[in-house]
XYZ file of C-alpha atoms in Angstrom:
688
model
C 65.120 134.182 -39.208
C 65.855 137.506 -40.924
C 69.490 137.736 -42.041
C 69.886 141.215 -40.535
C 68.732 139.913 -37.156
C 71.238 137.075 -37.380
C 74.005 139.545 -38.058
C 72.958 141.689 -35.087
C 72.882 138.693 -32.758
C 76.202 137.473 -34.094
C 77.776 140.883 -33.577
C 76.504 140.902 -30.010
C 78.140 137.522 -29.501
C 81.476 138.720 -30.855
C 81.421 141.934 -28.921
C 80.075 140.377 -25.733
C 80.211 136.745 -24.755
C 83.207 135.838 -26.886
C 85.394 137.921 -24.612
C 84.740 135.458 -21.773
C 87.487 133.168 -23.018
C 90.626 134.878 -24.331
C 91.621 134.039 -27.863
C 94.986 132.925 -26.481
C 93.140 130.073 -24.746
C 91.545 128.790 -27.941
C 92.568 125.177 -28.686
C 95.618 124.443 -30.835
C 94.431 123.121 -34.215
C 95.201 119.502 -35.038
C 97.235 118.747 -38.146
C 95.045 118.315 -41.203
C 95.419 114.539 -41.378
C 94.401 114.177 -37.710
C 91.252 116.290 -37.971
C 87.818 114.668 -38.068
C 86.416 114.207 -41.559
C 82.771 114.335 -40.455
C 81.092 117.263 -38.739
C 79.120 116.279 -35.597
C 75.790 114.806 -36.704
C 73.376 115.400 -33.845
C 69.630 116.162 -33.852
C 69.005 119.896 -34.346
C 65.311 120.360 -33.746
C 64.040 123.805 -32.857
C 66.935 124.455 -30.491
C 69.564 124.831 -33.178
C 72.876 122.962 -33.136
C 74.328 124.879 -30.182
C 71.195 124.441 -28.068
C 70.966 120.747 -28.883
C 74.668 120.278 -28.141
C 74.313 121.994 -24.777
C 71.463 119.672 -23.778
C 73.422 116.576 -24.861
C 76.526 117.604 -22.941
C 74.496 118.432 -19.847
C 72.953 114.960 -20.039
C 76.456 113.450 -20.179
C 77.570 115.517 -17.179
C 74.524 114.438 -15.168
C 75.219 110.752 -15.795
C 72.051 110.136 -17.798
C 71.867 106.519 -19.134
C 73.442 106.211 -22.538
C 70.493 104.226 -23.854
C 68.183 107.197 -23.303
C 66.966 109.106 -26.379
C 68.342 112.639 -26.315
C 64.864 114.100 -26.891
C 65.642 117.361 -28.690
C 62.473 119.518 -29.053
C 61.320 119.791 -32.647
C 63.204 116.636 -33.688
C 61.669 113.210 -34.137
C 65.081 111.514 -33.998
C 65.274 108.636 -31.508
C 69.069 108.593 -31.445
C 70.469 107.716 -28.015
C 72.846 109.687 -25.854
C 75.553 107.065 -26.359
C 75.345 107.354 -30.144
C 75.531 111.159 -29.945
C 78.654 110.826 -27.821
C 80.236 108.600 -30.441
C 79.608 111.330 -33.021
C 80.976 114.068 -30.770
C 84.118 112.268 -29.709
C 86.117 112.874 -32.937
C 85.859 116.658 -32.461
C 87.115 116.479 -28.889
C 83.966 117.292 -26.903
C 83.595 114.003 -25.000
C 85.956 111.297 -23.775
C 85.436 107.551 -23.569
C 86.849 105.841 -20.492
C 86.216 102.115 -20.489
C 82.829 102.475 -22.073
C 81.710 105.430 -19.959
C 81.411 108.904 -21.474
C 82.593 112.104 -19.827
C 83.012 115.723 -20.888
C 86.314 116.929 -22.266
C 88.028 119.968 -20.775
C 86.951 121.972 -23.828
C 83.299 120.973 -23.421
C 83.328 121.909 -19.720
C 84.892 125.263 -20.554
C 82.230 126.016 -23.148
C 79.333 124.983 -20.906
C 80.512 127.138 -18.050
C 81.387 130.184 -20.171
C 78.495 130.026 -22.658
C 81.025 131.332 -25.174
C 79.869 130.095 -28.592
C 82.931 131.671 -30.161
C 85.064 129.262 -28.159
C 82.859 126.350 -29.326
C 83.362 127.470 -32.929
C 87.126 127.515 -32.321
C 87.009 123.972 -30.888
C 85.076 122.698 -33.892
C 87.373 124.436 -36.404
C 90.491 123.152 -34.626
C 89.303 119.552 -34.826
C 87.266 119.332 -38.057
C 88.475 119.380 -41.649
C 87.062 122.011 -43.973
C 85.116 123.994 -41.392
C 87.247 127.081 -40.830
C 88.168 126.792 -44.490
C 84.505 127.302 -45.462
C 84.522 130.546 -43.479
C 87.543 131.720 -45.447
C 85.906 130.810 -48.771
C 82.643 132.535 -47.841
C 84.304 135.916 -47.746
C 82.951 135.762 -51.266
C 79.327 134.448 -51.389
C 79.083 130.887 -52.673
C 76.537 128.130 -53.233
C 76.818 124.759 -51.512
C 77.665 123.141 -54.835
C 80.684 125.453 -55.210
C 81.871 124.610 -51.702
C 81.436 120.923 -52.513
C 83.492 121.221 -55.701
C 86.352 122.967 -53.903
C 86.231 120.353 -51.144
C 86.697 117.460 -53.573
C 89.005 119.020 -56.178
C 91.284 121.151 -54.001
C 91.012 119.668 -50.517
C 90.714 116.042 -51.703
C 87.669 115.296 -49.539
C 86.058 111.957 -50.523
C 82.507 113.296 -50.586
C 80.113 112.208 -53.297
C 77.220 114.399 -52.081
C 76.723 117.772 -50.400
C 75.644 116.315 -47.039
C 78.923 117.077 -45.216
C 79.091 120.586 -46.656
C 75.462 121.175 -45.665
C 76.084 119.926 -42.134
C 78.983 122.355 -41.764
C 76.980 125.302 -43.029
C 74.200 124.473 -40.549
C 76.701 124.585 -37.676
C 78.176 127.841 -38.931
C 74.730 129.418 -39.373
C 73.638 128.405 -35.870
C 76.888 129.823 -34.504
C 76.019 133.132 -36.166
C 79.057 133.072 -38.429
C 77.332 132.456 -41.778
C 74.069 133.626 -43.310
C 72.067 131.914 -46.079
C 70.265 133.937 -48.763
C 67.293 131.856 -49.868
C 66.549 133.863 -53.032
C 70.038 133.296 -54.463
C 70.962 130.081 -52.600
C 74.210 131.788 -51.595
C 76.058 131.488 -48.276
C 77.951 134.498 -46.957
C 80.010 135.466 -43.909
C 78.362 137.615 -41.267
C 80.289 140.408 -39.629
C 80.713 138.073 -36.680
C 82.110 135.472 -39.038
C 84.631 137.958 -40.444
C 85.777 138.855 -36.936
C 85.978 135.221 -35.865
C 87.950 134.277 -38.988
C 90.803 136.474 -37.758
C 91.133 134.336 -34.619
C 91.683 130.897 -36.216
C 94.163 129.171 -38.494
C 92.991 128.185 -41.960
C 94.572 125.427 -44.053
C 95.064 126.206 -47.731
C 95.025 123.594 -50.519
C 98.681 124.038 -51.415
C 99.735 123.289 -47.848
C 97.534 120.187 -47.814
C 99.281 118.842 -50.860
C 102.525 119.094 -48.969
C 101.095 118.114 -45.618
C 99.289 115.062 -46.926
C 102.538 113.843 -48.416
C 104.096 113.871 -44.987
C 103.348 110.885 -42.849
C 100.810 110.950 -40.008
C 101.556 109.889 -36.457
C 104.056 107.014 -36.474
C 103.741 104.024 -34.134
C 106.333 101.384 -33.333
C 105.344 97.748 -33.646
C 106.076 95.631 -30.584
C 108.284 92.543 -31.051
C 105.396 90.253 -30.097
C 103.213 91.875 -32.759
C 105.848 91.540 -35.481
C 106.298 87.871 -34.574
C 102.632 87.324 -35.479
C 103.475 88.387 -39.029
C 106.152 85.744 -39.605
C 103.868 83.553 -41.677
C 104.418 80.941 -44.356
C 102.595 81.282 -47.668
C 100.267 78.417 -46.758
C 99.301 80.240 -43.557
C 98.778 83.489 -45.438
C 96.508 81.841 -47.999
C 94.424 80.116 -45.303
C 93.451 83.322 -43.461
C 89.797 84.285 -43.325
C 88.431 86.770 -45.827
C 86.165 88.887 -43.635
C 87.079 91.075 -40.672
C 83.420 91.338 -39.772
C 81.247 93.927 -38.079
C 82.349 96.520 -35.528
C 80.280 99.411 -34.143
C 81.050 103.043 -34.853
C 83.364 104.685 -37.335
C 87.109 104.956 -37.786
C 87.554 107.678 -35.182
C 86.055 105.565 -32.389
C 87.511 102.237 -33.484
C 90.459 101.910 -31.112
C 88.568 103.232 -28.100
C 85.706 100.842 -28.852
C 88.065 97.876 -28.952
C 89.796 98.856 -25.704
C 86.442 99.281 -23.955
C 85.217 95.859 -25.034
C 88.433 94.093 -24.099
C 88.373 95.697 -20.661
C 84.761 94.528 -20.376
C 85.769 90.970 -21.348
C 88.565 90.691 -18.781
C 85.913 88.964 -16.667
C 83.859 86.172 -18.289
C 80.617 87.539 -19.779
C 77.431 85.917 -20.963
C 75.990 86.717 -24.360
C 73.149 88.546 -22.629
C 75.628 90.726 -20.748
C 77.434 91.501 -24.011
C 74.160 92.546 -25.631
C 73.203 94.763 -22.670
C 76.665 96.385 -22.584
C 76.531 97.044 -26.337
C 73.064 98.581 -26.231
C 73.892 100.761 -23.234
C 77.207 102.097 -24.525
C 76.965 101.975 -28.294
C 73.275 101.936 -29.091
C 73.480 98.804 -31.243
C 71.006 95.970 -31.540
C 71.567 92.547 -29.923
C 72.147 91.018 -33.367
C 74.902 93.571 -34.044
C 76.437 92.847 -30.646
C 76.582 89.156 -31.533
C 78.185 90.032 -34.877
C 80.848 92.074 -33.103
C 81.439 89.198 -30.685
C 82.060 86.971 -33.707
C 84.486 89.557 -35.082
C 86.459 89.643 -31.820
C 86.546 85.851 -31.762
C 87.672 85.740 -35.389
C 90.753 87.881 -34.745
C 91.680 85.947 -31.620
C 90.673 88.565 -29.040
C 87.796 86.713 -27.385
C 87.351 83.016 -26.559
C 84.800 80.867 -24.777
C 85.371 80.545 -21.061
C 82.434 78.139 -20.800
C 79.397 77.130 -22.828
C 77.775 80.568 -22.578
C 80.568 82.800 -21.288
C 83.232 84.664 -23.197
C 86.405 86.366 -22.067
C 89.385 88.231 -23.470
C 92.352 86.166 -24.660
C 95.930 86.739 -23.547
C 96.579 88.316 -26.946
C 93.775 90.844 -26.454
C 94.940 91.765 -22.939
C 98.511 92.123 -24.214
C 97.355 94.483 -26.965
C 95.104 96.459 -24.633
C 98.026 97.453 -22.401
C 98.889 100.259 -24.810
C 96.183 99.889 -27.519
C 98.756 100.487 -30.259
C 96.929 100.690 -33.647
C 99.951 99.234 -35.458
C 99.976 96.204 -33.182
C 96.267 95.813 -33.923
C 97.050 95.734 -37.647
C 99.566 92.953 -36.987
C 96.860 90.966 -35.193
C 94.512 91.517 -38.117
C 97.174 90.528 -40.657
C 97.649 87.194 -38.930
C 93.913 86.462 -38.916
C 92.584 88.103 -42.101
C 93.536 88.171 -45.769
C 94.666 91.281 -47.589
C 95.783 93.532 -44.741
C 99.463 94.356 -45.210
C 99.015 93.171 -48.792
C 97.225 96.490 -49.326
C 100.491 98.255 -48.524
C 102.234 96.069 -51.086
C 99.638 97.103 -53.685
C 100.299 100.786 -52.931
C 104.095 100.581 -53.233
C 104.223 101.789 -56.827
C 101.333 104.242 -56.951
C 98.251 105.437 -55.051
C 95.068 103.494 -55.729
C 91.347 103.799 -55.119
C 89.244 101.538 -52.920
C 87.820 99.983 -56.091
C 91.353 99.338 -57.407
C 92.212 97.554 -54.168
C 88.947 95.620 -54.202
C 89.686 94.371 -57.717
C 93.241 93.415 -56.691
C 91.926 91.426 -53.724
C 90.022 89.174 -56.139
C 92.439 89.082 -59.054
C 95.647 88.634 -57.079
C 94.838 87.336 -53.598
C 91.916 84.961 -53.814
C 88.991 86.966 -52.425
C 85.792 85.193 -53.418
C 83.956 88.361 -54.439
C 84.195 92.129 -54.419
C 83.481 93.598 -50.990
C 84.128 97.302 -50.766
C 83.124 97.526 -47.107
C 85.724 94.917 -46.119
C 88.412 96.791 -48.043
C 87.380 100.043 -46.336
C 87.651 98.418 -42.899
C 91.237 97.435 -43.664
C 91.990 100.938 -44.913
C 90.641 102.438 -41.679
C 92.884 100.264 -39.514
C 95.931 101.018 -41.672
C 95.186 104.750 -41.547
C 94.927 104.699 -37.770
C 98.296 102.943 -37.629
C 99.888 105.611 -39.838
C 100.660 103.118 -42.612
C 98.635 104.772 -45.360
C 97.113 108.186 -45.984
C 94.541 109.914 -48.131
C 96.060 110.971 -51.427
C 93.214 112.465 -53.432
C 89.459 112.344 -53.152
C 89.249 108.655 -53.936
C 92.845 107.467 -53.603
C 95.103 106.163 -50.848
C 98.898 106.143 -50.673
C 101.440 104.280 -48.568
C 103.421 106.236 -45.973
C 107.105 105.935 -45.158
C 106.096 103.986 -42.048
C 104.134 101.601 -44.263
C 107.098 101.071 -46.574
C 109.339 100.397 -43.585
C 106.899 97.895 -42.092
C 106.737 95.909 -45.339
C 110.418 95.083 -44.873
C 109.636 93.284 -41.594
C 106.491 91.258 -42.357
C 105.467 88.401 -44.623
C 102.782 89.098 -47.206
C 100.880 86.736 -49.464
C 102.399 86.189 -52.882
C 100.334 87.213 -55.865
C 98.404 84.244 -57.178
C 99.656 82.839 -60.461
C 96.682 80.727 -61.375
C 93.391 79.377 -60.153
C 93.439 76.214 -58.158
C 93.173 73.055 -60.192
C 93.848 69.712 -58.639
C 94.314 68.162 -62.039
C 96.961 70.633 -63.134
C 98.885 70.571 -59.889
C 100.605 67.400 -61.032
C 102.201 69.217 -63.964
C 105.575 70.750 -63.350
C 104.583 74.376 -63.731
C 106.451 77.548 -64.533
C 105.226 81.000 -63.525
C 102.290 82.002 -65.702
C 100.969 85.512 -66.139
C 97.663 86.106 -64.470
C 96.835 89.000 -66.839
C 96.436 90.983 -63.632
C 95.928 94.347 -65.292
C 93.219 93.017 -67.598
C 91.386 91.189 -64.817
C 91.462 94.256 -62.597
C 90.256 96.415 -65.482
C 87.325 94.058 -66.112
C 86.225 94.386 -62.490
C 86.631 98.164 -62.394
C 85.195 99.004 -65.804
C 82.128 96.789 -65.244
C 80.979 99.347 -62.638
C 82.028 102.456 -64.546
C 78.586 103.252 -65.936
C 79.713 106.734 -67.040
C 82.159 105.268 -69.567
C 80.578 102.320 -71.374
C 83.379 102.141 -73.938
C 85.863 101.304 -71.201
C 84.117 98.029 -70.330
C 83.516 97.221 -73.995
C 87.231 97.531 -74.767
C 88.105 95.381 -71.751
C 85.720 92.654 -72.953
C 87.235 92.789 -76.439
C 90.684 92.277 -74.934
C 89.374 89.452 -72.735
C 88.179 87.442 -75.724
C 91.509 88.033 -77.464
C 93.118 86.424 -74.431
C 90.826 83.437 -74.932
C 92.145 82.955 -78.456
C 89.463 84.742 -80.500
C 89.742 87.367 -83.199
C 88.055 90.154 -81.259
C 86.990 93.582 -82.576
C 85.546 96.448 -80.540
C 82.761 98.099 -82.532
C 80.709 100.094 -80.044
C 78.533 103.017 -81.018
C 74.778 103.483 -81.128
C 72.849 100.639 -82.751
C 75.919 98.421 -82.986
C 76.990 95.349 -81.083
C 79.764 96.233 -78.652
C 82.237 93.491 -79.577
C 82.397 91.002 -82.451
C 84.498 87.883 -81.814
C 85.289 85.116 -84.288
C 87.470 82.020 -84.449
C 90.632 81.501 -86.469
C 89.287 78.123 -87.676
C 88.681 77.045 -91.241
C 85.398 78.300 -92.663
C 83.758 74.910 -92.185
C 84.375 75.035 -88.427
C 84.433 78.790 -87.776
C 81.825 80.679 -85.753
C 81.116 84.242 -84.626
C 79.924 85.747 -81.354
C 78.251 89.091 -80.748
C 79.119 90.452 -77.311
C 77.179 93.126 -75.438
C 79.068 94.642 -72.469
C 76.800 96.090 -69.743
C 78.465 98.296 -67.139
C 76.338 99.267 -64.137
C 77.189 101.413 -61.120
C 75.605 98.969 -58.660
C 77.225 95.945 -60.268
C 73.974 94.233 -61.301
C 72.312 94.009 -64.729
C 68.537 93.702 -64.530
C 65.893 92.864 -67.101
C 65.071 96.486 -67.940
C 68.665 97.100 -69.046
C 68.626 94.376 -71.697
C 66.808 94.599 -75.015
C 66.716 90.954 -76.041
C 65.200 91.708 -79.437
C 68.132 93.985 -80.222
C 70.599 91.333 -79.066
C 68.983 88.808 -81.414
C 69.077 91.382 -84.224
C 72.802 91.969 -83.683
C 73.409 88.229 -83.874
C 71.529 87.994 -87.189
C 73.125 91.119 -88.640
C 76.640 89.754 -88.155
C 75.686 86.225 -89.197
C 76.838 85.097 -85.750
C 76.096 81.719 -84.210
C 76.110 82.969 -80.607
C 75.229 86.092 -78.595
C 76.704 86.922 -75.190
C 76.014 89.574 -72.562
C 78.831 90.333 -70.106
C 78.077 92.203 -66.881
C 79.383 92.455 -63.347
C 76.400 90.358 -62.229
C 72.804 89.610 -63.204
C 69.723 90.290 -61.082
C 66.543 88.246 -61.063
C 65.395 84.910 -62.421
C 63.457 86.589 -65.219
C 66.683 87.878 -66.795
C 67.939 84.297 -66.983
C 64.674 82.848 -68.300
C 64.431 85.490 -71.035
C 68.069 84.885 -71.978
C 67.323 81.168 -72.390
C 64.237 81.964 -74.487
C 66.247 84.206 -76.847
C 69.297 81.890 -76.896
C 71.579 84.376 -75.121
C 74.514 83.479 -72.862
C 75.031 85.599 -69.708
C 78.605 85.759 -68.401
C 79.380 87.626 -65.179
C 82.756 89.308 -64.809
C 84.026 86.884 -62.190
C 83.302 83.932 -64.499
C 85.023 85.698 -67.395
C 88.068 86.360 -65.224
C 88.115 82.731 -64.138
C 88.020 81.673 -67.787
C 91.046 83.846 -68.512
C 92.960 82.511 -65.512
C 92.226 78.944 -66.545
C 93.115 79.669 -70.155
C 96.496 80.992 -69.121
C 97.329 77.616 -67.608
C 95.283 75.254 -69.765
C 94.542 76.987 -73.092
C 91.485 75.446 -74.709
C 90.599 75.738 -78.379
C 87.753 77.724 -79.884
C 85.976 74.455 -80.576
C 86.192 73.638 -76.870
C 84.667 76.997 -75.937
C 81.805 76.334 -78.330
C 80.391 73.991 -75.665
C 80.118 76.968 -73.310
C 78.190 79.126 -75.771
C 75.732 76.374 -76.707
C 74.243 76.372 -73.190
C 72.011 79.445 -72.834
C 71.247 81.486 -69.740
C 73.886 81.885 -67.039
C 77.207 80.557 -68.304
C 78.173 77.220 -66.762
C 81.961 76.917 -66.765
C 81.716 73.304 -65.677
C 80.862 72.269 -69.247
C 84.518 72.959 -70.093
C 85.876 70.580 -67.463
C 86.098 67.518 -69.769
C 88.117 69.430 -72.399
C 90.359 70.944 -69.764
C 90.895 67.549 -68.112
C 91.899 66.047 -71.468
C 94.453 68.793 -72.048
C 95.819 68.531 -68.527
C 96.063 64.750 -68.826
C 97.938 65.091 -72.120
C 100.465 67.286 -70.367
C 100.827 64.805 -67.554
C 101.283 61.896 -69.992
C 103.877 63.882 -71.972
C 105.875 64.526 -68.826
C 105.578 60.913 -67.665
C 106.698 59.464 -71.032
C 109.664 61.821 -71.395
C 110.702 61.322 -67.779
C 110.525 57.519 -68.110
C 112.555 57.420 -71.315
C 115.150 59.838 -69.915
C 115.538 57.916 -66.638
C 116.043 54.602 -68.512
C 118.470 56.008 -71.075
C 121.548 54.817 -69.126
C 120.295 51.276 -68.490
C 122.970 48.983 -69.967
C 120.713 45.924 -70.076
C 118.021 47.424 -72.306
C 120.330 49.965 -73.935
C 118.010 52.874 -73.112
C 115.272 51.793 -75.541
C 111.741 50.802 -74.602
C 108.799 49.359 -76.485
C 105.311 50.751 -76.094
C 104.289 47.844 -73.876
C 107.386 48.218 -71.704
C 106.572 51.896 -71.313
C 103.018 50.979 -70.409
C 104.176 48.605 -67.646
C 106.707 51.096 -66.241
C 104.291 54.032 -66.293
C 101.572 51.992 -64.663
C 103.958 51.005 -61.862
C 105.366 54.507 -61.403
C 102.139 56.513 -61.714
C 99.333 54.542 -60.138
C 96.975 57.491 -60.366
C 97.739 58.061 -64.047
C 97.700 54.613 -65.763
C 97.878 55.845 -69.393
C 96.408 53.597 -72.026
C 98.371 52.038 -74.882
C 96.697 54.443 -77.312
C 97.648 57.485 -75.194
C 101.270 56.330 -75.060
C 101.426 55.642 -78.806
C 99.902 59.030 -79.653
C 102.352 60.839 -77.364
C 105.320 58.947 -78.807
C 104.193 59.801 -82.334
C 104.074 63.478 -81.344
C 107.441 63.511 -79.529
C 109.230 61.576 -82.277
C 107.931 63.740 -85.126
C 110.724 65.470 -87.103
C 109.728 68.933 -85.852
C 109.679 67.989 -82.164
C 112.425 65.330 -82.277
C 112.578 64.803 -78.496
C 112.224 61.024 -78.852
C 113.987 58.687 -81.271
C 112.613 55.426 -82.717
C 114.488 52.260 -83.760
C 113.061 48.854 -84.573
C 109.742 49.567 -82.848
C 111.398 50.855 -79.689
C 111.800 54.405 -78.412
C 114.523 56.344 -76.609
C 115.052 59.850 -75.250
C 117.083 62.193 -77.423
C 117.504 64.751 -74.691
C 116.487 65.664 -71.157
C 113.186 67.064 -70.005
C 114.825 70.484 -69.829
C 115.918 70.250 -73.457
C 112.411 69.237 -74.467
C 111.017 72.213 -72.516
C 113.425 74.578 -74.297
C 112.339 73.260 -77.680
C 108.653 73.764 -76.863
C 109.454 77.284 -75.652
C 111.218 77.990 -78.957
C 108.151 77.027 -80.951
C 105.929 79.031 -78.617
C 108.042 82.141 -79.166
C 108.066 81.479 -82.900
C 104.252 81.579 -82.864
C 104.364 85.036 -81.279
C 107.104 86.450 -83.513
C 106.097 89.216 -85.920
């Protein structure tokens, strides 16, 4: 349509129809943090956004089935009426009452008045960065400029222009903005300039202040807080996945309330599927997934073999549908809920930061950004965290207060190891920052050096002399042992960071990897990546004698090394098996080290406990120790050789924890004294 014609029509609207509803009756704008982040995404067709919206709302008013396609002329979209309602709800045009959609007061007022100016006011009052675009377009701008301002000044988490484009389409169809195809510039119409005077616009500086203030605050009910009084064992045994739920964040609470009301009477799986299709436009398989989610958080249970109904907990929550109480229910059932708040105590973090922390600190099996985002959505709805910048989240005052009243899972100190559990352990660093950096940098494909440096540090942690080389035509990292020349070896390490987290065959030049190994006179070559895709990558690695180590395996190595530090000669067994790294080959060496620690403790403890025996005078022969240890530690049963070797070590002049007289041994000090002496030598090794 000609831009001049659009301006004429828009002027007619301002001068004519817009007077139907006084400006004083325009809706009060929501606070920035409560506005919808997404503009309504409905089929446009040949009717334009306002025409399509009118048809959709008329269908809602007439009671048309929600499973019916909206059928907008000129659009091939098969989206249903129910789905359109879900997308319109966040901007206040429809209401959901127990799974049935109805028009809001604002929608009824617009339909009856045909005042598109009022509709524009409703959308601007309830949508982030819509009225603000009008303000910015007082000076013509391209979509890319609007996108940049959105992300850098308004902290919108948009990676692409789709949300900006959707807003400009609405504004164009409302006659407020015109697009110049020759220059790709958007500009306000005269109608847009007039309309701009009638609405409130949020400026970036006020957002910075406003976003720092907390959103709507809820109070947790006593019954909900009681769910969060959990022991560490209970916290560690929670399930990892929340699971699937239909719709987005804005519809989440209303969706849950509708389903729980539906489940107050026992329902068959077929009834659940029909209800889900009719009201939410989801497939039967998705309905079953949501049923599993509700069961997993304790909101739905079997009433019979094929019937399901709401639990007492669900009905209790549904009385007021408090989002904070919902978070308490989730925290009891699922890992890493209120733990997210704990992670945000010191500084804001990104979703990727939190995802890495879930693995490194709390025992998640693998990175799962969607699961982290689900938790963030629930916490946002409860007012416990807020958007900080484009990609960051921060804890609110309400979140900090809640942390004082709930139990959260302690940060893991080591990987599980049944063999090492028998050793009296002291807190050991998990190298949390390094492990998190490995996870994050492995997906930072725009900064390859970041991952390379992290890998260099990782191999230092494993006891190697590690040097970051980097640069074109060079190996990324060169690692070598501290062993004597006869036993020393070198490793060339190539660090591959990929945005999608998978390294495929096309990203690896095996001939170059072999060349790097030869150039540095290295015995082994390793590729480290977040993950590896395809069997061919593995087969080619085996052919070229390359070891592939994924980030999770490397992190596990570091965790294990912190507790049971193996030697470079032990790790040689890992590098001699090509293809995907098999950490199990290190189990024998780790078991030997763990057993040595157990034997040391058992020998010292036995000698110390017998030191006051007046009959034997506190001295024991090797065979007497053997008999006592065998009786005391049935699962251990150290051999004579193991006992003799340990006694030789403990009685050496430098250790001097055990004394020897006439072929018998005695404790010189307590276990604590022995521990202090070992700690002294450990610190001496680290002294500069």
